Each structure stands twice: as C-alpha cells, then as structure tokens.
Amino acid sequence: MPRAKFQTLTEQMFYILLCLKDECCGTDIMEKVLKITDSRISVGPGTLYNLLEQFVYEEIICETKVEGRRRSYILTKKGKEILETEYKRIQKQADDYRRLFEEEK
Amino acid sequence: MMKETKRRMEFFSLYDHTNIEKHLEKMALKGWLIEDIGSYFWKYQKIEPKKLRFSVVYYPKAVNEGTVVSADRQHFIDMCTSGGWKYIINQGQMHIFCTKDENTPPIETDPEIQIECIHKFAKHEIIYNYCFAATCFLVLFAAFIYRIWKEPIEAIDNHLYKIWDAPFIVGFSVYNIINYLSWYKKAKSAAENGEFTDTKKLIKIEVLLWAPIYLFSAVLEFFSFLRLRYILFILGLILFAVILFYLFKKIRSAVYKSEREDKAKIKIKNIIAVFLVIAYVAAGIFAYIIIPKPYTHVREHTDEIFVKSYNIYHDDDAPLDISAFADIGNKTISREKFVDESVLIKQSSWTIYSIEEDDDLYLKYEITDVRFSPIIERCKNELIYNHYIFDYKKIDCSAEYEIYRQHDENGEKGNRFVFCDNNRIIEVHFGFELSEKEIIFAAEKLMNANI
C-alpha cells in the first residue's frame, strides 16, 4: 500500500523536520542529521533538496532567508503539527511494545 | 601527441543511471572523464586514470540547457557539492556528479524520491517522446499500406523503401516504453519497502536498426537517381543542415545567456527551432523543384514569330519510335524519357512528339516492370480493369500478350492501349490511327524491349 504523502514520515523526513525546529540551511541539515542519529541515518543531498522543495510546497516548512547561494528554512505551524503527530505515533508504538513485553515479564 | 578528448557512440537509455554510473567509472579508470553528452555521441576528456564514484541523478525542475544554470538548479548543485560530490555535466534533467571518496554518502538516500524524480524525467524523455514517434509512424504506415492496397503502382512507385523504417520505429518505441514501465512498476513497489532497484541495461536499439535501414535506403536512392546533380543536391542539403544547426546552437546559447525566465528561454528556443526547420524544408523543396528531372537533356527552342518556346528532349534510346509508323522526314522530334524505380517496380516512360506547327504526331508509353509478382494482379486492376479515367476492353488478336483497348462511353475505339503479361504492363497512347498489325507490332516491340 503506498503511503499517503506526509501522513506518516520516513526516518529521513522525520529527522529533516526535527532539524528544522530551529532555522538552518541544507548543508547544516545533512550534518545535524548525522550528529543527532550518531551517523545511523544520512540524508543524501539530492533527497534532501527534493524533500525541502516538497515541504515548502506543502507549507510544512518555509524559506526564511537567502544568503548568496545558502537558503535557510524553518518549520511552520503545520510542520510542527505533523512532526508532533509523528512523534506521538512513534511514542504510541513504543508504549505498545513496552506494555506487551512488560506483561510477559 | 596524445588526444585530449575523444567521442564515443553510447547506447544508453538516459534513465539507466545504474549502467551509466558503472560505465563512467570504467572510463575514468581508463583515463577518460565525461565532458559532454549528446544524443548518441558522448565526449570525454583525458585525465589521469583513477578510481572515481559517479552518481547520475535527475533534477525534474531543470528546464534550461547549455552553459547557463537557473538559481534553483544552482542550489541543487550546491547542495550536492556540499554533500561531497563534484558536479560534472548535465543533459537536461539528468545530472552527473563524481567523487573520489568512497565514504561520501550517496546523493539519493530515499528510493521513493529517486523513483519520483526519474519518472518525471522519463515521462517526457521516454513515454511522451516514444508515444509521439510511434503514433506518427503508425499513422504514416497505415496510410501507406492503405495506399498500396488501393493504388499499388502510385504508391509503390513512390519509393516504398522510405517507409520501411516505420514498423521498426513503432516496434522499438513500444519496446522502450514497455521496458521502462516494467522497470518503473518493479522499482516503485521495491521503493515502498525502502529498497533501491538497479536499472536494466537497455540499449538504444533504434541505432542498430536505423543505421542499416537508412544506409540501405541511401544506396537505393543513390542508384535510382545516380546523377551528379542529385548527389550535389543531397550534399547541399546536408551542408545546409549543418549550417542551420550551428546557427541554432549559437542563437540558443545567446538566448540562455540573456536575462529571461527559464520558460521564456525555452519558448524562444522552440520558436527558433521551428522556424529553422521550416526554412530547411522550404529550401529543400525549392531546390528539388529547380533541379531538372533526371534523364532529360533540354535544349530550348524559341519560335520568334509566335513567341512560343518548346523543350526539346533528346533521349534517343526509345524502344519504339514514332518513325516506325510515320515518315518523319526532316521534322524535329522531341523524345523525352523518365525512369523511376523502387525495389518492387520499375517504370520507364517515353513521350515522343513532333514540335512542328499543326503536326499531331504523338506517341507516349509507360512501361511498368513488376519485380514482385504477387502484386501484378493489383497493378493490372489499377491500370486496366478499374482505371480511374479510361474504360479498357480486351481485344482478341494473335499476339502472345494480353492487349486492351480504350473505348469511350459510346463504345467508340480510342487510341490508348495496354499490353501486359505476368511481369510487365505497358500503357500506350498513340496520337494517330493504327491497323491491327501495327498494334501487334508495337506490343511485341515494347513487351520484348530491354529496359
């Protein structure tokens, strides 16, 4: 079943949005994702570029400034809601996991 | 001195990023780095042989070509550069990057995004283009087959080999579309599970098919005209095409350097391209019209009293001459020959007449040799049984061939005849009355003529 666009987020989408809690540019995002995930997740520049464009189009993020060739972005209200929904979904999954395994103990 | 650049013919489908990357890596190991990508010829520049990793990615918003890049595309390139990749070249939406570092993260890390970008690229480059080509040639081919069925001589006479490539073009267009769509379906479902799918090596089979077909056509064309003026005509057209193409590239480059929106630049480029193609076709038609027809040797004769001019032709190898039926004395006779042929039929015709005032000595015949016997009946049908103007009736005579004579609506005999057997059909129009003996003589002479 194909995933409805941005209803649920892939890991890469999730971490990109997480980085955009504070204003940052594309290059910063790639570095931040590696740092946050301890190099477990890396976002390729092509993927990042396309996702940023789609996020801007869907008003999940917005462009804040253009300095030379650097473009910075930040989460919008809609973006924050999507990220929060995703966080709650993951947390619910984790809770369910924990509850089931704790019952067995 | 070592060559600094080289060109190679490459047969990759442009969406086949997996094999293009592998190929470019091999070339770099041999000391050749990609510099420019044409439709079939790719240009490489000499480098120190080294191990490089290549990445072929598709940036769907790229609408401009040439040396000038838009701000959006520059941003895309900058981002890839900051990810450790060096931009090499692009061909429309397809971009090629390389890196020396084996640990640089790939440009594409999400298969769904990658498939989305490839599909946007392929929709235009593969699906629309091949659908357009297939539809055009299918319509052309269907129209041609219909014409062969209705009027075999008219159609076949008109260089059948020129349409031979139509089924191949339709075939490989469909082949390319099906192959791409089957890869896309597989890759899309794998991408939903987070997996990347390699592209299959799919050679551009059209090159392999087109080359021999066009070579064959060119040879046939060459032998059917075999006249210096036609060779010059073709060379002239090629030269003109090269000049127009060079001019187009110059104008395009100037347009791209100008301060305009990308879409406006594309629009201007397309208008210029259409204009140049029209100029090319018009020049070709004009040149074709002004070139004299083959097998004619023209001398103009002007009658100063009546201010009339005649063309007098001197093709004196006619198998049947007007002099066999009438005394031509010192009369000036024009003998005009025209030969045209295809692989299925050959047509040779002569028009012989006296140009003297009030002299109606006239003889015209067209010999159709059918080289492909199964179509003989359809040819007879077109020329005899269902002729679009004349009503022919078979006449009984002692000749070895079938002879048909034209009759008008009142049943009056005319002076048009058709002689035929199973290989040859001859239409003859005499400008004078003939006896039965003379008709049989003409039939035998023409049916046995060595053309």
mmCIF file of N, CA and C in Angstrom, chain A residues 1-3 5 10 12-13 25-27 30 34 42-54 69-71 73, chain B residues 58-61 71-76 78-80 82-83 85 105-110 112-113 116-117 120 188 192:
data_model
loop_
_atom_site.group_PDB
_atom_site.id
_atom_site.type_symbol
_atom_site.label_atom_id
_atom_site.label_comp_id
_atom_site.label_asym_id
_atom_site.label_seq_id
_atom_site.Cartn_x
_atom_site.Cartn_y
_atom_site.Cartn_z
ATOM 1 N N MET A 1 0.842 -1.219 0.000
ATOM 2 C CA MET A 1 0.000 0.000 0.000
ATOM 3 C C MET A 1 0.868 1.255 0.000
ATOM 4 N N PRO A 2 0.761 2.099 -0.988
ATOM 5 C CA PRO A 2 1.564 3.315 -0.952
ATOM 6 C C PRO A 2 1.154 4.219 0.215
ATOM 7 N N ARG A 3 2.169 4.881 0.785
ATOM 8 C CA ARG A 3 1.905 5.744 1.934
ATOM 9 C C ARG A 3 1.341 7.081 1.440
ATOM 10 N N LYS A 5 0.943 10.872 1.144
ATOM 11 C CA LYS A 5 2.061 11.784 1.287
ATOM 12 C C LYS A 5 2.058 12.541 2.622
ATOM 13 N N THR A 10 8.918 9.139 6.727
ATOM 14 C CA THR A 10 10.047 8.202 6.742
ATOM 15 C C THR A 10 11.040 8.743 7.776
ATOM 16 N N GLN A 12 14.040 9.623 7.326
ATOM 17 C CA GLN A 12 14.755 10.800 6.793
ATOM 18 C C GLN A 12 13.901 12.061 6.888
ATOM 19 N N MET A 13 12.613 11.935 6.552
ATOM 20 C CA MET A 13 11.711 13.100 6.642
ATOM 21 C C MET A 13 11.624 13.579 8.084
ATOM 22 N N CYS A 25 20.139 25.767 7.185
ATOM 23 C CA CYS A 25 20.199 25.594 5.727
ATOM 24 C C CYS A 25 20.464 24.119 5.406
ATOM 25 N N GLY A 26 20.416 23.801 4.098
ATOM 26 C CA GLY A 26 20.540 22.411 3.652
ATOM 27 C C GLY A 26 21.777 21.698 4.173
ATOM 28 N N THR A 27 22.927 22.370 4.026
ATOM 29 C CA THR A 27 24.192 21.740 4.450
ATOM 30 C C THR A 27 24.145 21.436 5.951
ATOM 31 N N MET A 30 22.130 18.252 6.708
ATOM 32 C CA MET A 30 22.835 16.979 6.455
ATOM 33 C C MET A 30 23.755 16.647 7.629
ATOM 34 N N LEU A 34 23.254 13.569 10.790
ATOM 35 C CA LEU A 34 24.322 12.599 11.100
ATOM 36 C C LEU A 34 24.659 12.650 12.598
ATOM 37 N N SER A 42 21.747 8.886 7.229
ATOM 38 C CA SER A 42 22.320 10.006 6.473
ATOM 39 C C SER A 42 21.319 10.390 5.379
ATOM 40 N N VAL A 43 21.227 11.686 5.171
ATOM 41 C CA VAL A 43 20.309 12.168 4.128
ATOM 42 C C VAL A 43 21.165 12.657 2.963
ATOM 43 N N GLY A 44 20.951 12.042 1.812
ATOM 44 C CA GLY A 44 21.710 12.441 0.621
ATOM 45 C C GLY A 44 21.278 13.819 0.168
ATOM 46 N N PRO A 45 22.170 14.581 -0.461
ATOM 47 C CA PRO A 45 21.817 15.949 -0.873
ATOM 48 C C PRO A 45 20.677 16.007 -1.880
ATOM 49 N N GLY A 46 20.614 15.024 -2.772
ATOM 50 C CA GLY A 46 19.536 15.007 -3.772
ATOM 51 C C GLY A 46 18.193 14.788 -3.103
ATOM 52 N N THR A 47 18.182 13.814 -2.220
ATOM 53 C CA THR A 47 16.951 13.511 -1.485
ATOM 54 C C THR A 47 16.537 14.722 -0.656
ATOM 55 N N LEU A 48 17.517 15.327 0.030
ATOM 56 C CA LEU A 48 17.232 16.478 0.883
ATOM 57 C C LEU A 48 16.637 17.622 0.060
ATOM 58 N N TYR A 49 17.272 17.895 -1.078
ATOM 59 C CA TYR A 49 16.816 19.007 -1.915
ATOM 60 C C TYR A 49 15.362 18.802 -2.323
ATOM 61 N N ASN A 50 15.063 17.579 -2.800
ATOM 62 C CA ASN A 50 13.701 17.309 -3.260
ATOM 63 C C ASN A 50 12.698 17.364 -2.118
ATOM 64 N N LEU A 51 13.110 16.836 -0.955
ATOM 65 C CA LEU A 51 12.183 16.877 0.184
ATOM 66 C C LEU A 51 11.944 18.307 0.649
ATOM 67 N N LEU A 52 12.994 19.117 0.694
ATOM 68 C CA LEU A 52 12.818 20.518 1.105
ATOM 69 C C LEU A 52 11.835 21.230 0.178
ATOM 70 N N GLU A 53 11.992 20.970 -1.132
ATOM 71 C CA GLU A 53 11.081 21.592 -2.106
ATOM 72 C C GLU A 53 9.644 21.167 -1.848
ATOM 73 N N GLN A 54 9.463 19.860 -1.597
ATOM 74 C CA GLN A 54 8.103 19.351 -1.357
ATOM 75 C C GLN A 54 7.542 19.894 -0.041
ATOM 76 N N ARG A 69 24.148 31.810 -2.016
ATOM 77 C CA ARG A 69 23.526 30.575 -2.504
ATOM 78 C C ARG A 69 22.955 29.737 -1.358
ATOM 79 N N ARG A 70 23.049 30.229 -0.135
ATOM 80 C CA ARG A 70 22.514 29.482 1.018
ATOM 81 C C ARG A 70 21.061 29.853 1.250
ATOM 82 N N ARG A 71 20.246 28.834 1.386
ATOM 83 C CA ARG A 71 18.836 29.084 1.674
ATOM 84 C C ARG A 71 18.519 28.442 3.020
ATOM 85 N N TYR A 73 15.708 27.480 6.152
ATOM 86 C CA TYR A 73 14.293 27.115 6.323
ATOM 87 C C TYR A 73 13.985 26.947 7.802
ATOM 88 N N TYR B 58 18.490 12.842 -11.202
ATOM 89 C CA TYR B 58 17.557 13.572 -12.070
ATOM 90 C C TYR B 58 16.923 14.703 -11.280
ATOM 91 N N TYR B 59 17.058 15.891 -11.815
ATOM 92 C CA TYR B 59 16.503 17.058 -11.149
ATOM 93 C C TYR B 59 15.349 17.569 -12.013
ATOM 94 N N PRO B 60 14.114 17.229 -11.608
ATOM 95 C CA PRO B 60 12.965 17.450 -12.503
ATOM 96 C C PRO B 60 12.688 18.894 -12.856
ATOM 97 N N LYS B 61 13.147 19.845 -12.040
ATOM 98 C CA LYS B 61 12.813 21.233 -12.360
ATOM 99 C C LYS B 61 13.746 21.863 -13.392
ATOM 100 N N ALA B 71 18.835 29.628 -10.909
ATOM 101 C CA ALA B 71 19.192 29.743 -9.490
ATOM 102 C C ALA B 71 18.787 28.483 -8.727
ATOM 103 N N ASP B 72 17.581 27.939 -9.065
ATOM 104 C CA ASP B 72 17.109 26.731 -8.382
ATOM 105 C C ASP B 72 18.045 25.561 -8.641
ATOM 106 N N ARG B 73 18.431 25.421 -9.902
ATOM 107 C CA ARG B 73 19.295 24.288 -10.222
ATOM 108 C C ARG B 73 20.662 24.490 -9.595
ATOM 109 N N GLN B 74 21.105 25.739 -9.551
ATOM 110 C CA GLN B 74 22.403 26.015 -8.919
ATOM 111 C C GLN B 74 22.348 25.622 -7.445
ATOM 112 N N HIS B 75 21.196 25.868 -6.825
ATOM 113 C CA HIS B 75 21.021 25.499 -5.417
ATOM 114 C C HIS B 75 21.121 23.980 -5.256
ATOM 115 N N PHE B 76 20.487 23.267 -6.187
ATOM 116 C CA PHE B 76 20.543 21.793 -6.167
ATOM 117 C C PHE B 76 21.994 21.320 -6.313
ATOM 118 N N ASP B 78 24.713 23.050 -5.689
ATOM 119 C CA ASP B 78 25.470 23.460 -4.491
ATOM 120 C C ASP B 78 25.264 22.483 -3.344
ATOM 121 N N MET B 79 24.014 22.038 -3.207
ATOM 122 C CA MET B 79 23.719 21.137 -2.102
ATOM 123 C C MET B 79 24.457 19.800 -2.298
ATOM 124 N N CYS B 80 24.460 19.322 -3.545
ATOM 125 C CA CYS B 80 25.180 18.068 -3.828
ATOM 126 C C CYS B 80 26.677 18.276 -3.607
ATOM 127 N N SER B 82 28.036 20.366 -1.530
ATOM 128 C CA SER B 82 28.332 20.405 -0.093
ATOM 129 C C SER B 82 28.204 19.020 0.535
ATOM 130 N N GLY B 83 27.531 18.107 -0.173
ATOM 131 C CA GLY B 83 27.453 16.725 0.302
ATOM 132 C C GLY B 83 28.667 15.909 -0.127
ATOM 133 N N TRP B 85 30.039 15.874 -3.383
ATOM 134 C CA TRP B 85 30.028 15.455 -4.793
ATOM 135 C C TRP B 85 30.444 16.603 -5.700
ATOM 136 N N PRO B 105 28.407 9.923 1.440
ATOM 137 C CA PRO B 105 27.048 9.363 1.364
ATOM 138 C C PRO B 105 26.452 9.584 -0.027
ATOM 139 N N PRO B 106 25.624 8.657 -0.498
ATOM 140 C CA PRO B 106 25.040 8.814 -1.845
ATOM 141 C C PRO B 106 24.155 10.062 -1.944
ATOM 142 N N ILE B 107 23.970 10.540 -3.160
ATOM 143 C CA ILE B 107 23.112 11.726 -3.356
ATOM 144 C C ILE B 107 21.655 11.367 -3.092
ATOM 145 N N GLU B 108 21.273 10.189 -3.519
ATOM 146 C CA GLU B 108 19.892 9.747 -3.298
ATOM 147 C C GLU B 108 19.890 8.737 -2.159
ATOM 148 N N THR B 109 19.172 9.045 -1.100
ATOM 149 C CA THR B 109 19.092 8.092 0.009
ATOM 150 C C THR B 109 17.670 7.611 0.238
ATOM 151 N N ASP B 110 16.715 8.159 -0.547
ATOM 152 C CA ASP B 110 15.330 7.715 -0.403
ATOM 153 C C ASP B 110 14.863 7.188 -1.763
ATOM 154 N N GLU B 112 12.008 6.238 -2.847
ATOM 155 C CA GLU B 112 10.739 6.775 -3.360
ATOM 156 C C GLU B 112 10.940 8.125 -4.044
ATOM 157 N N ILE B 113 11.787 8.949 -3.412
ATOM 158 C CA ILE B 113 12.080 10.264 -4.019
ATOM 159 C C ILE B 113 12.828 10.060 -5.340
ATOM 160 N N GLU B 116 10.430 8.957 -8.021
ATOM 161 C CA GLU B 116 9.582 10.091 -8.398
ATOM 162 C C GLU B 116 10.305 10.988 -9.409
ATOM 163 N N CYS B 117 11.584 11.284 -9.101
ATOM 164 C CA CYS B 117 12.366 12.171 -9.991
ATOM 165 C C CYS B 117 12.625 11.493 -11.337
ATOM 166 N N LYS B 120 9.441 11.550 -13.428
ATOM 167 C CA LYS B 120 9.134 12.865 -14.015
ATOM 168 C C LYS B 120 9.998 13.076 -15.260
ATOM 169 N N LYS B 188 9.047 0.882 -8.170
ATOM 170 C CA LYS B 188 8.136 1.619 -7.293
ATOM 171 C C LYS B 188 7.714 0.744 -6.120
ATOM 172 N N GLU B 192 8.685 1.310 -2.011
ATOM 173 C CA GLU B 192 7.767 1.380 -0.865
ATOM 174 C C GLU B 192 8.287 0.597 0.325
#
